[in-house]
Amino acid sequence: MSLPKTLLVSALGGGGTARYGDFILVKLPNGGFAATSQDFNMAQNWARGKVSSGSAQRDRSLFTDRFETLLARSGSGIATKGSRVTLRGIVAGLTQLGVQMSGYSIPVNINESVEIERKKPAA
């Protein structure tokens, strides 16, 4: 009797992972993404305890939704999301380690800070 497939196995779908220092590159059959090791470990532990829904696309979506910040590869069907500071750290760290970042969806304004102007209290 075989065990049911976990959500992690279904989401990776024959892909794999590679660790680069504090970062993880996740390779999927039709794309991939980069994330921090801490973020990946939390999502991985969650996905190991879940049974696959039977749909690799749905499992991949559920898996990537668990990440706070991830840097998606262009054309992978996954959106880059998260804190600009963390994204900037991922890009800088992977570049320093020699990873080519040209295939990733790096936000154009990643180095610009976003400041929210607060209304001044009425005097």
Coordinates of C-alpha atoms in Angstrom, one line a residue:
M1 CA 0.0 0.0 0.0
S2 CA 1.5 3.3 -1.0
L3 CA 1.4 6.5 1.0
P4 CA -0.6 9.4 -0.4
K5 CA 1.5 12.1 -2.2
T6 CA 2.4 15.1 0.0
L7 CA 1.6 18.6 -1.2
L8 CA 5.3 19.3 -1.3
V9 CA 6.1 16.5 -3.7
S10 CA 3.1 17.5 -5.9
A11 CA 4.1 21.2 -5.8
L12 CA 7.7 20.6 -6.9
G13 CA 6.4 18.2 -9.6
G14 CA 9.8 16.7 -10.5
G15 CA 11.7 19.9 -9.9
G16 CA 14.1 20.5 -7.1
T17 CA 15.9 22.9 -4.8
A18 CA 19.4 24.3 -4.6
R19 CA 20.8 26.1 -1.5
Y20 CA 23.0 29.2 -2.0
G21 CA 24.0 30.4 1.4
D22 CA 21.0 32.0 3.0
F23 CA 18.8 31.5 -0.1
I24 CA 17.0 28.7 -1.9
L25 CA 16.5 28.4 -5.6
V26 CA 13.4 26.3 -6.3
K27 CA 13.3 24.8 -9.8
L28 CA 9.9 23.8 -11.2
P29 CA 9.2 22.0 -14.5
N30 CA 8.0 25.3 -16.0
G31 CA 9.8 28.0 -14.0
G32 CA 10.9 28.6 -10.5
F33 CA 11.6 31.1 -7.8
A34 CA 14.2 32.2 -5.2
A35 CA 13.4 32.7 -1.5
T36 CA 15.2 33.0 1.8
S37 CA 16.1 29.7 3.5
Q38 CA 13.9 30.6 6.6
D39 CA 10.8 31.3 4.4
F40 CA 11.4 28.1 2.4
N41 CA 11.9 25.9 5.6
M42 CA 8.6 27.2 7.0
A43 CA 6.7 26.5 3.8
Q44 CA 8.4 23.2 3.3
N45 CA 7.5 21.9 6.8
W46 CA 3.9 23.0 6.3
A47 CA 3.7 21.3 2.9
R48 CA 5.2 18.0 4.1
G49 CA 2.2 17.6 6.5
K50 CA -0.5 18.2 3.9
V51 CA -1.9 15.7 1.4
S52 CA -1.9 16.7 -2.3
S53 CA -5.2 18.0 -3.7
G54 CA -4.5 16.0 -6.9
S55 CA -3.9 19.1 -8.9
A56 CA -0.2 20.1 -9.3
Q57 CA -1.2 23.7 -10.2
R58 CA -3.4 24.1 -7.1
D59 CA -0.7 22.5 -4.9
R60 CA 1.9 24.8 -6.3
S61 CA -0.4 27.8 -5.7
L62 CA -1.0 26.7 -2.1
F63 CA 2.7 26.2 -1.6
T64 CA 3.8 29.6 -2.9
D65 CA 1.1 31.3 -1.0
R66 CA 2.9 30.3 2.2
F67 CA 5.9 32.5 1.3
E68 CA 6.2 36.0 2.7
T69 CA 8.7 37.0 0.0
L70 CA 9.7 35.3 -3.2
L71 CA 11.5 36.3 -6.4
A72 CA 9.8 34.6 -9.3
R73 CA 11.5 33.5 -12.6
S74 CA 10.0 35.2 -15.6
G75 CA 7.3 33.2 -17.3
S76 CA 6.8 30.8 -14.4
G77 CA 3.2 31.8 -13.7
I78 CA 4.2 32.9 -10.2
A79 CA 4.3 36.5 -9.1
T80 CA 7.2 38.2 -7.3
K81 CA 5.9 39.3 -3.9
G82 CA 7.1 40.6 -0.6
S83 CA 9.1 43.3 1.1
R84 CA 11.3 45.4 -1.1
V85 CA 14.1 45.2 1.5
T86 CA 14.0 41.4 1.5
L87 CA 13.8 41.2 -2.3
R88 CA 16.7 43.6 -2.6
G89 CA 18.6 41.3 -0.1
I90 CA 17.8 38.2 -2.2
V91 CA 19.0 39.9 -5.4
A92 CA 22.2 41.2 -3.9
G93 CA 23.0 38.0 -2.1
L94 CA 22.4 35.7 -5.1
T95 CA 24.3 38.2 -7.4
Q96 CA 27.3 38.1 -5.0
L97 CA 27.2 34.3 -5.1
G98 CA 27.4 34.3 -8.9
V99 CA 23.8 33.5 -9.8
Q100 CA 22.6 35.1 -13.0
M101 CA 19.5 37.3 -12.2
S102 CA 18.5 38.1 -15.7
G103 CA 15.8 35.5 -15.8
Y104 CA 14.0 36.7 -12.7
S105 CA 11.1 39.1 -12.4
I106 CA 12.9 41.8 -10.4
P107 CA 10.7 44.9 -9.7
V108 CA 11.9 47.9 -11.7
N109 CA 11.7 50.2 -8.6
I110 CA 13.3 47.8 -6.1
N111 CA 15.8 50.3 -4.9
E112 CA 13.3 53.1 -4.4
S113 CA 12.0 53.5 -0.9
V114 CA 8.3 53.9 -0.4
E115 CA 7.3 56.5 2.1
I116 CA 3.8 57.0 3.2
E117 CA 2.9 60.6 4.0
R118 CA 0.8 60.9 7.1
K119 CA -1.8 63.7 7.4
K120 CA -0.7 66.3 9.9
P121 CA -3.1 66.7 12.8
A122 CA -5.5 69.6 12.6
A123 CA -4.3 72.5 14.7

